[in-house]
mmCIF file of C-alpha atoms in Angstrom:
data_model
loop_
_atom_site.group_PDB
_atom_site.id
_atom_site.type_symbol
_atom_site.label_atom_id
_atom_site.label_comp_id
_atom_site.label_asym_id
_atom_site.label_seq_id
_atom_site.Cartn_x
_atom_site.Cartn_y
_atom_site.Cartn_z
ATOM 1 C CA MET A 28 47.446 -85.822 5.364
ATOM 2 C CA SER A 29 45.847 -89.236 5.293
ATOM 3 C CA THR A 30 42.717 -87.702 3.899
ATOM 4 C CA HIS A 31 44.678 -86.168 1.017
ATOM 5 C CA TYR A 32 46.312 -89.506 0.209
ATOM 6 C CA ASP A 33 42.972 -91.283 0.476
ATOM 7 C CA ASP A 34 41.484 -88.862 -2.028
ATOM 8 C CA GLU A 35 44.367 -89.391 -4.435
ATOM 9 C CA ALA A 36 44.007 -93.156 -4.062
ATOM 10 C CA GLN A 37 40.319 -92.954 -4.886
ATOM 11 C CA VAL A 38 41.038 -90.833 -7.950
ATOM 12 C CA GLU A 39 43.668 -93.319 -9.073
ATOM 13 C CA ASP A 40 41.246 -96.208 -8.547
ATOM 14 C CA LEU A 41 38.650 -94.347 -10.602
ATOM 15 C CA ARG A 42 41.140 -93.771 -13.404
ATOM 16 C CA ARG A 43 42.088 -97.448 -13.478
ATOM 17 C CA TRP A 44 38.422 -98.481 -13.436
ATOM 18 C CA TRP A 45 37.633 -96.096 -16.251
ATOM 19 C CA LYS A 46 40.602 -97.361 -18.272
ATOM 20 C CA ASP A 47 39.386 -100.939 -17.869
ATOM 21 C CA ASN A 48 35.698 -100.271 -18.456
ATOM 22 C CA TRP A 49 35.293 -97.294 -20.780
ATOM 23 C CA LEU A 50 34.920 -99.446 -23.913
ATOM 24 C CA PRO A 51 32.090 -101.677 -22.606
ATOM 25 C CA LEU A 52 30.361 -98.591 -21.257
ATOM 26 C CA ALA A 53 30.694 -96.789 -24.565
ATOM 27 C CA VAL A 54 29.444 -99.816 -26.477
ATOM 28 C CA GLY A 55 26.490 -100.212 -24.110
ATOM 29 C CA LEU A 56 25.618 -96.546 -24.419
ATOM 30 C CA GLY A 57 25.876 -96.738 -28.191
ATOM 31 C CA LEU A 58 23.640 -99.782 -28.345
ATOM 32 C CA GLY A 59 21.119 -98.132 -26.074
ATOM 33 C CA LEU A 60 20.996 -94.994 -28.196
ATOM 34 C CA ALA A 61 20.793 -97.099 -31.362
ATOM 35 C CA ALA A 62 17.844 -99.019 -29.931
ATOM 36 C CA ILE A 63 16.058 -95.799 -29.003
ATOM 37 C CA PHE A 64 16.637 -94.138 -32.360
ATOM 38 C CA GLY A 65 15.925 -97.418 -34.183
ATOM 39 C CA TRP A 66 12.572 -97.774 -32.455
ATOM 40 C CA GLU A 67 11.665 -94.169 -33.214
ATOM 41 C CA TYR A 68 12.615 -94.689 -36.859
ATOM 42 C CA TYR A 69 10.580 -97.905 -37.026
ATOM 43 C CA ARG A 70 7.552 -96.228 -35.463
ATOM 44 C CA THR A 71 7.814 -93.277 -37.826
ATOM 45 C CA GLN A 72 8.111 -95.556 -40.849
ATOM 46 C CA LYS A 73 5.204 -97.685 -39.668
ATOM 47 C CA ASN A 74 2.987 -94.632 -39.200
ATOM 48 C CA GLN A 75 3.988 -93.351 -42.615
ATOM 49 C CA THR A 76 3.237 -96.734 -44.203
ATOM 50 C CA ARG A 77 -0.203 -96.874 -42.594
ATOM 51 C CA ALA A 78 -0.921 -93.325 -43.735
ATOM 52 C CA GLU A 79 0.012 -94.168 -47.326
ATOM 53 C CA ALA A 80 -2.074 -97.348 -47.200
ATOM 54 C CA SER A 81 -5.027 -95.434 -45.772
ATOM 55 C CA GLN A 82 -4.815 -92.848 -48.542
ATOM 56 C CA LEU A 83 -4.627 -95.555 -51.213
ATOM 57 C CA PHE A 84 -7.627 -97.331 -49.710
ATOM 58 C CA GLU A 85 -9.641 -94.089 -49.833
ATOM 59 C CA GLU A 86 -8.698 -93.709 -53.492
ATOM 60 C CA LEU A 87 -9.793 -97.289 -54.125
ATOM 61 C CA LYS A 88 -13.190 -96.578 -52.576
ATOM 62 C CA THR A 89 -13.538 -93.498 -54.747
ATOM 63 C CA ALA A 90 -12.688 -95.540 -57.842
ATOM 64 C CA VAL A 91 -15.257 -98.186 -56.906
ATOM 65 C CA THR A 92 -17.937 -95.539 -56.374
ATOM 66 C CA ALA A 93 -17.083 -94.035 -59.763
ATOM 67 C CA LYS A 94 -17.372 -97.507 -61.380
ATOM 68 C CA LYS A 95 -13.710 -97.372 -62.428
ATOM 69 C CA TYR A 96 -13.128 -101.068 -61.875
ATOM 70 C CA ASP A 97 -9.773 -101.329 -63.664
ATOM 71 C CA ASP A 98 -8.353 -98.464 -61.611
ATOM 72 C CA ALA A 99 -9.655 -100.083 -58.449
ATOM 73 C CA VAL A 100 -7.942 -103.354 -59.396
ATOM 74 C CA LYS A 101 -4.582 -101.598 -59.687
ATOM 75 C CA MET A 102 -5.042 -99.974 -56.288
ATOM 76 C CA ALA A 103 -6.078 -103.236 -54.620
ATOM 77 C CA ASP A 104 -3.077 -104.965 -56.202
ATOM 78 C CA ARG A 105 -0.743 -102.291 -54.861
ATOM 79 C CA LEU A 106 -2.266 -102.546 -51.398
ATOM 80 C CA ALA A 107 -1.676 -106.311 -51.511
ATOM 81 C CA SER A 108 1.907 -106.048 -52.717
ATOM 82 C CA ASP A 109 3.204 -102.938 -50.941
ATOM 83 C CA PHE A 110 1.045 -102.742 -47.824
ATOM 84 C CA GLU A 111 0.223 -106.369 -47.048
ATOM 85 C CA SER A 112 1.075 -105.883 -43.366
ATOM 86 C CA THR A 113 -1.598 -103.203 -42.892
ATOM 87 C CA PRO A 114 -5.328 -103.851 -42.385
ATOM 88 C CA TYR A 115 -6.028 -101.794 -45.488
ATOM 89 C CA ALA A 116 -4.804 -104.587 -47.764
ATOM 90 C CA ALA A 117 -7.526 -107.026 -46.685
ATOM 91 C CA ALA A 118 -10.086 -104.214 -46.565
ATOM 92 C CA GLY A 119 -9.144 -103.235 -50.111
ATOM 93 C CA ALA A 120 -9.547 -106.822 -51.306
ATOM 94 C CA MET A 121 -13.004 -106.969 -49.716
ATOM 95 C CA LYS A 122 -14.020 -103.666 -51.264
ATOM 96 C CA LEU A 123 -12.897 -104.776 -54.699
ATOM 97 C CA ALA A 124 -14.678 -108.114 -54.229
ATOM 98 C CA GLN A 125 -17.943 -106.280 -53.650
ATOM 99 C CA ALA A 126 -17.382 -104.260 -56.806
ATOM 100 C CA ALA A 127 -16.630 -107.482 -58.680
ATOM 101 C CA VAL A 128 -19.916 -109.007 -57.483
ATOM 102 C CA ASP A 129 -21.812 -105.910 -58.607
ATOM 103 C CA ASP A 130 -20.116 -106.257 -61.997
ATOM 104 C CA ASN A 131 -20.867 -110.013 -62.115
ATOM 105 C CA LYS A 132 -17.163 -110.880 -61.981
ATOM 106 C CA LEU A 133 -17.689 -113.713 -59.544
ATOM 107 C CA ASP A 134 -14.342 -115.429 -60.099
ATOM 108 C CA ASP A 135 -12.561 -112.165 -59.351
ATOM 109 C CA ALA A 136 -14.666 -111.691 -56.234
ATOM 110 C CA ARG A 137 -13.884 -115.197 -54.990
ATOM 111 C CA ILE A 138 -10.142 -114.746 -55.499
ATOM 112 C CA ARG A 139 -10.116 -111.400 -53.671
ATOM 113 C CA LEU A 140 -12.125 -112.760 -50.742
ATOM 114 C CA GLU A 141 -9.889 -115.811 -50.427
ATOM 115 C CA TRP A 142 -6.867 -113.514 -50.359
ATOM 116 C CA ALA A 143 -8.508 -111.280 -47.767
ATOM 117 C CA TYR A 144 -9.269 -114.256 -45.538
ATOM 118 C CA ALA A 145 -5.690 -115.534 -45.764
ATOM 119 C CA HIS A 146 -4.167 -112.135 -44.953
ATOM 120 C CA ALA A 147 -6.632 -110.578 -42.495
ATOM 121 C CA ASP A 148 -4.995 -110.020 -39.096
ATOM 122 C CA ASP A 149 -8.303 -109.249 -37.417
ATOM 123 C CA GLU A 150 -9.851 -112.593 -36.466
ATOM 124 C CA ALA A 151 -13.204 -110.863 -35.938
ATOM 125 C CA LEU A 152 -13.220 -109.945 -39.629
ATOM 126 C CA LYS A 153 -12.763 -113.493 -40.933
ATOM 127 C CA PRO A 154 -16.362 -114.685 -40.361
ATOM 128 C CA LEU A 155 -17.638 -111.747 -42.420
ATOM 129 C CA ILE A 156 -15.248 -112.682 -45.221
ATOM 130 C CA HIS A 157 -16.469 -116.288 -45.065
ATOM 131 C CA LEU A 158 -20.079 -115.083 -45.225
ATOM 132 C CA ARG A 159 -19.411 -113.028 -48.342
ATOM 133 C CA LEU A 160 -17.394 -115.836 -49.890
ATOM 134 C CA ALA A 161 -20.246 -118.280 -49.254
ATOM 135 C CA ARG A 162 -22.630 -115.942 -51.067
ATOM 136 C CA VAL A 163 -20.285 -115.758 -54.035
ATOM 137 C CA LEU A 164 -19.863 -119.535 -54.162
ATOM 138 C CA TRP A 165 -23.637 -119.974 -54.081
ATOM 139 C CA GLN A 166 -24.037 -117.502 -56.937
ATOM 140 C CA GLN A 167 -21.470 -119.561 -58.840
ATOM 141 C CA GLY A 168 -23.609 -122.665 -58.405
ATOM 142 C CA LYS A 169 -21.309 -124.151 -55.782
ATOM 143 C CA ALA A 170 -23.875 -124.653 -53.033
ATOM 144 C CA PRO A 171 -22.027 -127.533 -51.284
ATOM 145 C CA ASP A 172 -18.885 -125.391 -50.983
ATOM 146 C CA ALA A 173 -20.932 -122.472 -49.685
ATOM 147 C CA LEU A 174 -22.659 -124.649 -47.079
ATOM 148 C CA LYS A 175 -19.301 -126.023 -45.982
ATOM 149 C CA LEU A 176 -18.132 -122.495 -45.182
ATOM 150 C CA LEU A 177 -21.347 -121.767 -43.321
ATOM 151 C CA ASP A 178 -20.979 -124.947 -41.281
ATOM 152 C CA ALA A 179 -17.822 -123.459 -39.749
ATOM 153 C CA GLY A 180 -20.135 -121.120 -37.856
ATOM 154 C CA ALA A 181 -19.511 -117.657 -36.436
ATOM 155 C CA ASP A 182 -20.993 -116.251 -33.236
ATOM 156 C CA SER A 183 -20.833 -112.657 -34.419
ATOM 157 C CA TYR A 184 -22.659 -113.382 -37.688
ATOM 158 C CA ALA A 185 -24.706 -116.427 -36.668
ATOM 159 C CA VAL A 186 -28.030 -114.902 -37.755
ATOM 160 C CA LEU A 187 -26.753 -114.062 -41.237
ATOM 161 C CA PHE A 188 -25.051 -117.449 -41.543
ATOM 162 C CA ASP A 189 -28.319 -119.225 -40.712
ATOM 163 C CA GLU A 190 -30.341 -117.005 -43.040
ATOM 164 C CA LEU A 191 -28.012 -117.701 -45.948
ATOM 165 C CA ARG A 192 -28.105 -121.422 -45.154
ATOM 166 C CA GLY A 193 -31.910 -121.198 -45.321
ATOM 167 C CA ASP A 194 -31.768 -119.399 -48.682
ATOM 168 C CA ILE A 195 -29.500 -122.075 -50.127
ATOM 169 C CA LYS A 196 -31.614 -124.931 -48.789
ATOM 170 C CA LEU A 197 -34.764 -123.312 -50.139
ATOM 171 C CA ALA A 198 -33.157 -122.926 -53.580
ATOM 172 C CA GLU A 199 -32.255 -126.616 -53.431
ATOM 173 C CA GLY A 200 -35.887 -127.479 -52.713
ATOM 174 C CA ASP A 201 -35.334 -128.557 -49.112
ATOM 175 C CA ARG A 202 -38.111 -126.466 -47.567
ATOM 176 C CA ALA A 203 -37.974 -128.173 -44.185
ATOM 177 C CA ALA A 204 -34.251 -127.441 -43.804
ATOM 178 C CA ALA A 205 -34.851 -123.878 -44.972
ATOM 179 C CA LEU A 206 -37.560 -123.363 -42.354
ATOM 180 C CA ALA A 207 -35.290 -124.769 -39.644
ATOM 181 C CA ALA A 208 -32.492 -122.405 -40.648
ATOM 182 C CA TYR A 209 -34.765 -119.341 -40.784
ATOM 183 C CA THR A 210 -36.309 -120.216 -37.420
ATOM 184 C CA LYS A 211 -32.876 -120.600 -35.870
ATOM 185 C CA ALA A 212 -31.802 -117.277 -37.384
ATOM 186 C CA ILE A 213 -34.771 -115.295 -36.063
ATOM 187 C CA SER A 214 -34.376 -116.849 -32.620
ATOM 188 C CA GLY A 215 -30.805 -115.569 -32.602
ATOM 189 C CA LEU A 216 -31.917 -111.937 -32.702
ATOM 190 C CA ASP A 217 -31.708 -110.338 -29.285
ATOM 191 C CA GLY A 218 -34.976 -109.354 -27.648
ATOM 192 C CA GLU A 219 -37.249 -106.690 -29.072
ATOM 193 C CA THR A 220 -36.397 -105.835 -32.674
ATOM 194 C CA THR A 221 -39.000 -103.153 -33.453
ATOM 195 C CA GLY A 222 -37.261 -99.861 -34.106
ATOM 196 C CA THR A 223 -33.803 -101.397 -33.802
ATOM 197 C CA PRO A 224 -31.150 -102.056 -36.463
ATOM 198 C CA ASN A 225 -32.284 -105.703 -36.371
ATOM 199 C CA ALA A 226 -35.853 -104.814 -37.355
ATOM 200 C CA PRO A 227 -35.369 -105.189 -41.147
ATOM 201 C CA ILE A 228 -33.614 -108.532 -40.642
ATOM 202 C CA ALA A 229 -36.380 -109.795 -38.364
ATOM 203 C CA GLU A 230 -39.059 -108.656 -40.821
ATOM 204 C CA SER A 231 -37.304 -110.351 -43.743
ATOM 205 C CA LEU A 232 -36.874 -113.581 -41.798
ATOM 206 C CA GLN A 233 -40.491 -113.565 -40.664
ATOM 207 C CA HIS A 234 -41.663 -113.197 -44.281
ATOM 208 C CA LYS A 235 -39.518 -116.171 -45.258
ATOM 209 C CA ILE A 236 -40.897 -118.219 -42.378
ATOM 210 C CA ASP A 237 -44.481 -117.241 -43.276
ATOM 211 C CA ASP A 238 -43.887 -118.365 -46.851
ATOM 212 C CA LEU A 239 -43.073 -121.809 -45.457
ATOM 213 C CA ALA A 240 -46.223 -122.013 -43.357
ATOM 214 C CA ASP A 241 -47.272 -125.188 -45.174
ATOM 215 C CA VAL A 242 -44.084 -126.915 -43.983
ATOM 216 C CA ALA A 243 -44.712 -125.749 -40.415
ATOM 217 C CA ALA A 244 -48.269 -127.061 -40.586
ATOM 218 C CA VAL A 245 -47.109 -130.483 -41.712
ATOM 219 C CA LYS A 246 -44.527 -130.629 -38.912
ATOM 220 C CA SER A 247 -47.128 -129.697 -36.302
#
């Protein structure tokens, strides 16, 4: 008999516990399910957003290739306004900047590159943006501003930074500084360059150094 009463007591205890705790349990379960479904919804929306941005970026590239600059501007603007949080927005700005340079729209190119630098999430991409922006500033006759960007340095693009610094110094008539920059650039290339992707860069730098042989002779 005691076992029967014990069982009934346990059932009664369970009923009282459930009566006291069903609401917190239900709320907790609801919150848990909401979090799960909310995360799935967020992930789905994020994937959809990236897919739309990717498609728009491909259309922008097609427009640039077809020399449809005005269409490309609209696409880059939409990437910036509607898809700013995706990497395609900065990539679109860079692509349009290159088209602007090709079309001699240097102010447009500068504005797009500045926007890309401010909104690029990939830190590894920022030195490349600075390099392109420095080239644009130099073409605009703003050599001091270009050199200031190059002075910031970038390990991943050090050779190209030094080469551009040499080009600017040479254009300014400072042949000794140009030679120093070119020499530093070519020394930054890793090992053997023949037959490697670095070969054209090394050849170009060597030609520039050879053209400054008179400066090297004076220094020696």
